[in-house]
GROMACS .gro file of C-alpha atoms in nm:
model
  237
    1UNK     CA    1   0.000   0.000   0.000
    2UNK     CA    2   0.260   0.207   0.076
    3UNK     CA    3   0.430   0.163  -0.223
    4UNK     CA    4   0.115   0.248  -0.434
    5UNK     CA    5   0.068   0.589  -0.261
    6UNK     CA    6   0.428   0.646  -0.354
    7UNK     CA    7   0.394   0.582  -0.725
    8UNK     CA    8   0.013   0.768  -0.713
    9UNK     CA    9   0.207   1.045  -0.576
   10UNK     CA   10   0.456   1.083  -0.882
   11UNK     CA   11   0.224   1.042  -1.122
   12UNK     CA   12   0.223   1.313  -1.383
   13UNK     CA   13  -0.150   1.381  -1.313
   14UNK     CA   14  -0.123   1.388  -0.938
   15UNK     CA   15   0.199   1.585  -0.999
   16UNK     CA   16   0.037   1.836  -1.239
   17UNK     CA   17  -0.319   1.822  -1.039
   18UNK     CA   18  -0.094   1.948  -0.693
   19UNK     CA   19   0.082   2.196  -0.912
   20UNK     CA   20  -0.191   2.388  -1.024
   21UNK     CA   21  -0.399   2.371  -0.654
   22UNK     CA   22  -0.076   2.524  -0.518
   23UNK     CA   23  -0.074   2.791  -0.788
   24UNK     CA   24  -0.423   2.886  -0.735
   25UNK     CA   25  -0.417   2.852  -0.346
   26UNK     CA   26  -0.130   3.113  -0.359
   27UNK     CA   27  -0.274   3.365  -0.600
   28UNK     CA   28  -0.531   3.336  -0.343
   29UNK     CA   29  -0.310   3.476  -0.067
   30UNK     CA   30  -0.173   3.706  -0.320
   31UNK     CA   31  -0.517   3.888  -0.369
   32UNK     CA   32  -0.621   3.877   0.000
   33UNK     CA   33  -0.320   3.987   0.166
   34UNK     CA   34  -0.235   4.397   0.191
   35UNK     CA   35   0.100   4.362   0.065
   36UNK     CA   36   0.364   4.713   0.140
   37UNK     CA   37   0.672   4.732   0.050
   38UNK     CA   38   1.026   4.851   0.221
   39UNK     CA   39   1.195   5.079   0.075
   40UNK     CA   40   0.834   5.225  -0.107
   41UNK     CA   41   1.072   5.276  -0.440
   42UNK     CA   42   1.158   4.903  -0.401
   43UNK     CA   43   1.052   4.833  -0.771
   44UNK     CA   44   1.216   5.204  -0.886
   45UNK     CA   45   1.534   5.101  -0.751
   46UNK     CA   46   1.603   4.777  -0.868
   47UNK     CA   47   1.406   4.825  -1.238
   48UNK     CA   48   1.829   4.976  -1.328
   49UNK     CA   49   1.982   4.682  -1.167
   50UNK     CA   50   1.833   4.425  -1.370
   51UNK     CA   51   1.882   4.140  -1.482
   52UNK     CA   52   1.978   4.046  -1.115
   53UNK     CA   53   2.019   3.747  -0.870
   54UNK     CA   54   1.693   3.781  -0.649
   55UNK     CA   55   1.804   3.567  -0.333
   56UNK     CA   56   1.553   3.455  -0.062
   57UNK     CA   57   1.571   3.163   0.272
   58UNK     CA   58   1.478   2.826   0.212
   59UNK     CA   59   1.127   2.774   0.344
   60UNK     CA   60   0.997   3.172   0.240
   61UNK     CA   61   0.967   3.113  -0.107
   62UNK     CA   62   0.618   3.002  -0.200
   63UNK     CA   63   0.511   3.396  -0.248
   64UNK     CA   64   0.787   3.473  -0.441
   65UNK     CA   65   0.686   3.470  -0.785
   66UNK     CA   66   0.475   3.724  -0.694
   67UNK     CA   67   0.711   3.974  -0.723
   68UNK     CA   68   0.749   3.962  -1.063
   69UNK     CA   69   0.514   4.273  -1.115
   70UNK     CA   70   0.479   4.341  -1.477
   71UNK     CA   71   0.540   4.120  -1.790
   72UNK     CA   72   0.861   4.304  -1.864
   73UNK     CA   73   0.995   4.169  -1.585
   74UNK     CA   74   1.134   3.801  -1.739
   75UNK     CA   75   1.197   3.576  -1.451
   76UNK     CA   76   1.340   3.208  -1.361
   77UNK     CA   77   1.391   2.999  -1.087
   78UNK     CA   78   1.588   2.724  -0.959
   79UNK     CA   79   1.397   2.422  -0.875
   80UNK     CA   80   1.524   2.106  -0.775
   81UNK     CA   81   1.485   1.802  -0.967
   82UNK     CA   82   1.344   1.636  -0.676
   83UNK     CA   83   0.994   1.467  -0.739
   84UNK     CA   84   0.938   1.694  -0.433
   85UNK     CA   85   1.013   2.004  -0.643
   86UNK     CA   86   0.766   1.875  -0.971
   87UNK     CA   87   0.475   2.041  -0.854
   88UNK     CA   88   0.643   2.349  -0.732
   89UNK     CA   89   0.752   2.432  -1.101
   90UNK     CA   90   0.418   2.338  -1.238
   91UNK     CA   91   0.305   2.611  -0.998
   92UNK     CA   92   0.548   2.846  -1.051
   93UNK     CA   93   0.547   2.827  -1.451
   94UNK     CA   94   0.145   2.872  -1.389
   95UNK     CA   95   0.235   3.192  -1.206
   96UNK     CA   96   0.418   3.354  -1.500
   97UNK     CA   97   0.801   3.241  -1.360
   98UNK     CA   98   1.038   3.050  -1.540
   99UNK     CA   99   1.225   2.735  -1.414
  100UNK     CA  100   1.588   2.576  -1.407
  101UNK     CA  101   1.584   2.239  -1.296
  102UNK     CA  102   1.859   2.102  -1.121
  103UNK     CA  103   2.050   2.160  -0.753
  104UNK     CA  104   2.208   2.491  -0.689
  105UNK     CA  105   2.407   2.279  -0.400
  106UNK     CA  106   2.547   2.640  -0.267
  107UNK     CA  107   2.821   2.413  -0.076
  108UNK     CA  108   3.001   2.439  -0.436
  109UNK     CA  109   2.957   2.079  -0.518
  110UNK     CA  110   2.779   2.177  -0.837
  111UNK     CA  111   2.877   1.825  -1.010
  112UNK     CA  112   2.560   1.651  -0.795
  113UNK     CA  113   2.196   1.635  -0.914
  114UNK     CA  114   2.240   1.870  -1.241
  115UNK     CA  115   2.421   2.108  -1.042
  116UNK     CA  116   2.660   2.195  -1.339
  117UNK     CA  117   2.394   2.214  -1.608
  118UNK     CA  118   2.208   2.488  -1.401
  119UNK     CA  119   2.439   2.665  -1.309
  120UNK     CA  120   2.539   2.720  -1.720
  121UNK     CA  121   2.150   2.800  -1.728
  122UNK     CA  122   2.140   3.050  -1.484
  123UNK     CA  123   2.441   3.207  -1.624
  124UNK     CA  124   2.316   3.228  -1.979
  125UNK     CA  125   1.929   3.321  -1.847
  126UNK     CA  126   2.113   3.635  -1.725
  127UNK     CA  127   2.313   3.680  -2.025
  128UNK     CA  128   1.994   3.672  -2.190
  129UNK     CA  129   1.797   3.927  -1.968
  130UNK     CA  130   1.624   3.709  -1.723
  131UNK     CA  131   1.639   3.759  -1.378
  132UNK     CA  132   1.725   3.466  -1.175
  133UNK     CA  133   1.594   3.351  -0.849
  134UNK     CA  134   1.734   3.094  -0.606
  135UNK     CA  135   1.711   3.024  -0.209
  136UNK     CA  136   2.032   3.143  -0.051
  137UNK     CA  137   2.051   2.854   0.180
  138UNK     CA  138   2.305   2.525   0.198
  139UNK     CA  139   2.056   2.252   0.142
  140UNK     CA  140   1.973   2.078   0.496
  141UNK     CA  141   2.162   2.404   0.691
  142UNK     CA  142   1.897   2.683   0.711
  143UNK     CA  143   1.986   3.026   0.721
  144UNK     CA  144   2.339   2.960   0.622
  145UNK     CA  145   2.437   3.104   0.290
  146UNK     CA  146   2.618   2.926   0.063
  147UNK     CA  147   2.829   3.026  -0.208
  148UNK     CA  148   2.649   2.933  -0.515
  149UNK     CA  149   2.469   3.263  -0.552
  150UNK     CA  150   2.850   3.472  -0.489
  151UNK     CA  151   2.964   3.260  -0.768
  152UNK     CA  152   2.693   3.331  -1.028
  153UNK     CA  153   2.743   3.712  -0.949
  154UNK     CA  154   3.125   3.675  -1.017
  155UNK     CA  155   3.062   3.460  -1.331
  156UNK     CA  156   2.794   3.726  -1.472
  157UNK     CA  157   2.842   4.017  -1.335
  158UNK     CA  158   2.499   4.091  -1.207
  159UNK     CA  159   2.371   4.198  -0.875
  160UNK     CA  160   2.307   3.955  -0.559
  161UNK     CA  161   1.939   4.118  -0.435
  162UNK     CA  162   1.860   3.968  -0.117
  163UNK     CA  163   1.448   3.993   0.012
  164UNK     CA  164   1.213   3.896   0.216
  165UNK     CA  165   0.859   3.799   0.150
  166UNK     CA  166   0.637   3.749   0.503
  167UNK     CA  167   0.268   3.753   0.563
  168UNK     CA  168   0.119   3.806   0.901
  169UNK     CA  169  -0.082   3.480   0.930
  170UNK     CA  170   0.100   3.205   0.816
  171UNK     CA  171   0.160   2.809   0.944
  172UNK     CA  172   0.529   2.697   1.041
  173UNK     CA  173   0.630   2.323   0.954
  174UNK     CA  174   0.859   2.192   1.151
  175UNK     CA  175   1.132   2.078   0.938
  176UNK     CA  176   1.443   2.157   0.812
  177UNK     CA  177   1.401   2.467   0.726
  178UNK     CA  178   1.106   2.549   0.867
  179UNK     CA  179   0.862   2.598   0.566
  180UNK     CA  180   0.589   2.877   0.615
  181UNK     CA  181   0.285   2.828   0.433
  182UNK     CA  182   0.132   3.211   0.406
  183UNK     CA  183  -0.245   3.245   0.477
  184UNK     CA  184  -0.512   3.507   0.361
  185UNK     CA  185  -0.659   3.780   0.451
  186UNK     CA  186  -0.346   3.904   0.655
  187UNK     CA  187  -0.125   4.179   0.589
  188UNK     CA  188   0.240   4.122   0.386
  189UNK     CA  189   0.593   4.284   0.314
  190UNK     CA  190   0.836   4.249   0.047
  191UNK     CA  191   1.187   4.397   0.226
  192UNK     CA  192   1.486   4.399   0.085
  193UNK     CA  193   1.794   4.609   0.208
  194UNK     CA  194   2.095   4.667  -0.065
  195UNK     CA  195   2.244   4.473  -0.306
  196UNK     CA  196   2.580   4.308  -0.334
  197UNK     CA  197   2.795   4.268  -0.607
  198UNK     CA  198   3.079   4.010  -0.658
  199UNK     CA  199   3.409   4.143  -0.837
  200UNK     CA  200   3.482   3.958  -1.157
  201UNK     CA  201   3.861   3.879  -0.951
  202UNK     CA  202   3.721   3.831  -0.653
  203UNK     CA  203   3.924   3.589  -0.445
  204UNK     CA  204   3.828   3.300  -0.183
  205UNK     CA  205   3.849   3.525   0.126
  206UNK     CA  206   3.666   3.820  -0.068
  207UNK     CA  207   3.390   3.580  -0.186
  208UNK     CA  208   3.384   3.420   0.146
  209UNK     CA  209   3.299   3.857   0.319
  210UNK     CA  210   3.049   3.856   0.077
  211UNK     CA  211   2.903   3.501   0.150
  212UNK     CA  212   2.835   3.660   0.482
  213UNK     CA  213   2.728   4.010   0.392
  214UNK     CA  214   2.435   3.750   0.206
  215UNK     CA  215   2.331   3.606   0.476
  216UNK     CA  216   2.354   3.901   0.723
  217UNK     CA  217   2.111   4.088   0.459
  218UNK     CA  218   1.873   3.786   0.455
  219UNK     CA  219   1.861   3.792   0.849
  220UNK     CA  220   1.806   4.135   0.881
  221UNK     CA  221   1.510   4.151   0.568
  222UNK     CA  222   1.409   3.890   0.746
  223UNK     CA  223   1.403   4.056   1.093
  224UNK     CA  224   1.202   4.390   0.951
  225UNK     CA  225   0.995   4.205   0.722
  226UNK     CA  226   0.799   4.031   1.091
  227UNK     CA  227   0.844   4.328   1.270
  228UNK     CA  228   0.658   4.516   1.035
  229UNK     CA  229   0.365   4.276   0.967
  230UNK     CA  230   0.333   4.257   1.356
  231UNK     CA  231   0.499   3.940   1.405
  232UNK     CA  232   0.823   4.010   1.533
  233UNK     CA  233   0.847   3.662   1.745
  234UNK     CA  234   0.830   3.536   1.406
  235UNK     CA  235   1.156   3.600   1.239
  236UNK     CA  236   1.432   3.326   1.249
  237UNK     CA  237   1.753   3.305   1.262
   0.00000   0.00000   0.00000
């Protein structure tokens, strides 16, 4: 029995079915929660920097193709090739965003699970004008940043943009990383602070500052993002 469920669940209809209830569900929240934004000219100052690296924690990333505001604004994301992460490109694709398949594996072991093939993706998706989104996170260490964005930013050239996206009434899981699944008919922020960019000759201890910088900008979005939906308790890390 249990191995029925399994192969039920990766079915391409269950797969696509899930996809498009969690692309609904979220438009949903989209349209019920009053969404502000930090700085107001978030969209006015960025608009110049693209195409950019949008970074984001592991677990905060279901509203996140929501940001893409306007059709000009091309976007992909990373997903992983995980059966896990099927439905969560079916939903984002629904929702307008792009995907790369494969594992960012921000450790720098890029040769596992596609990691080198998406990594060439991402790279030429910037070349080509897209903006690129990816969780910031070392997979299984929340809230640590790993290098894999600091090295697309040094390969490309393009800015690291770090964010937060929070609602006020949302549902923790307790795993890993802590997945928050946003709720309507709350209030929401989009926060993000400054961006970083990578020198082209930027060296191990360099890249390694910046690493940091990453995750201290994540933290700190983070931080303001609860504090200003009235949830302070609820920031992590």
């Amino acid at each position: 029995m249990k191995r029925q469920f399994r192969d039920l669940s990766r079915s391409s209809f269950v797969q696509r079915s899930l996809g498009v209830l969690a692309a609904e569900y979220l438009r949903l929240v989209w349209l019920t929660n009053r969404f502000s934004y930090d700085p107001l000219d978030i969209y006015e100052q960025v608009e110049p920097m693209m195409p950019a690296i949008l970074v984001f924690w592991h677990g905060q990333h279901f509203l996140t193709p929501f940001i893409k505001k306007k059709d000009r604004y091309r976007a992909k994301v990373l997903i992983s090739r995980h059966r896990d992460g099927e439905f969560n490109a079916i939903a984002a694709e629904r929702l307008g965003v792009g995907t790369i398949r494969g594992s960012g594996d921000h450790s720098g072991g890029f040769h596992r699970k596609g990691g080198v093939g998406a990594f060439k993706e991402m790279v030429r998706a910037l070349e080509e004008g897209w903006n690129v989104a990816t969780t910031a996170d070392v997979p299984k260490r929340a809230r640590v940043a790993g290098m894999g964005a600091i090295m697309l930013a040094r390969e490309t050239g393009r800015p690291i943009l770090p964010f937060a996206m929070v609602t006020s009434r949302f549902v923790r899981l307790k795993n890993w990383d802590s997945t928050t699944i946003n709720l309507p008919f709350g209030r929401g922020v989009v926060v993000g602070i400054e961006p970083v960019h990578v020198p082209p000759d930027a060296d191990a201890q360099t890249m390694e500052t910046l690493r940091l910088k990453v995750e201290t900008l994540l933290n700190e979005a983070t931080r303001r993002a609860y504090a200003a939906v009235g949830r302070p308790e609820a920031a992590l890390g």
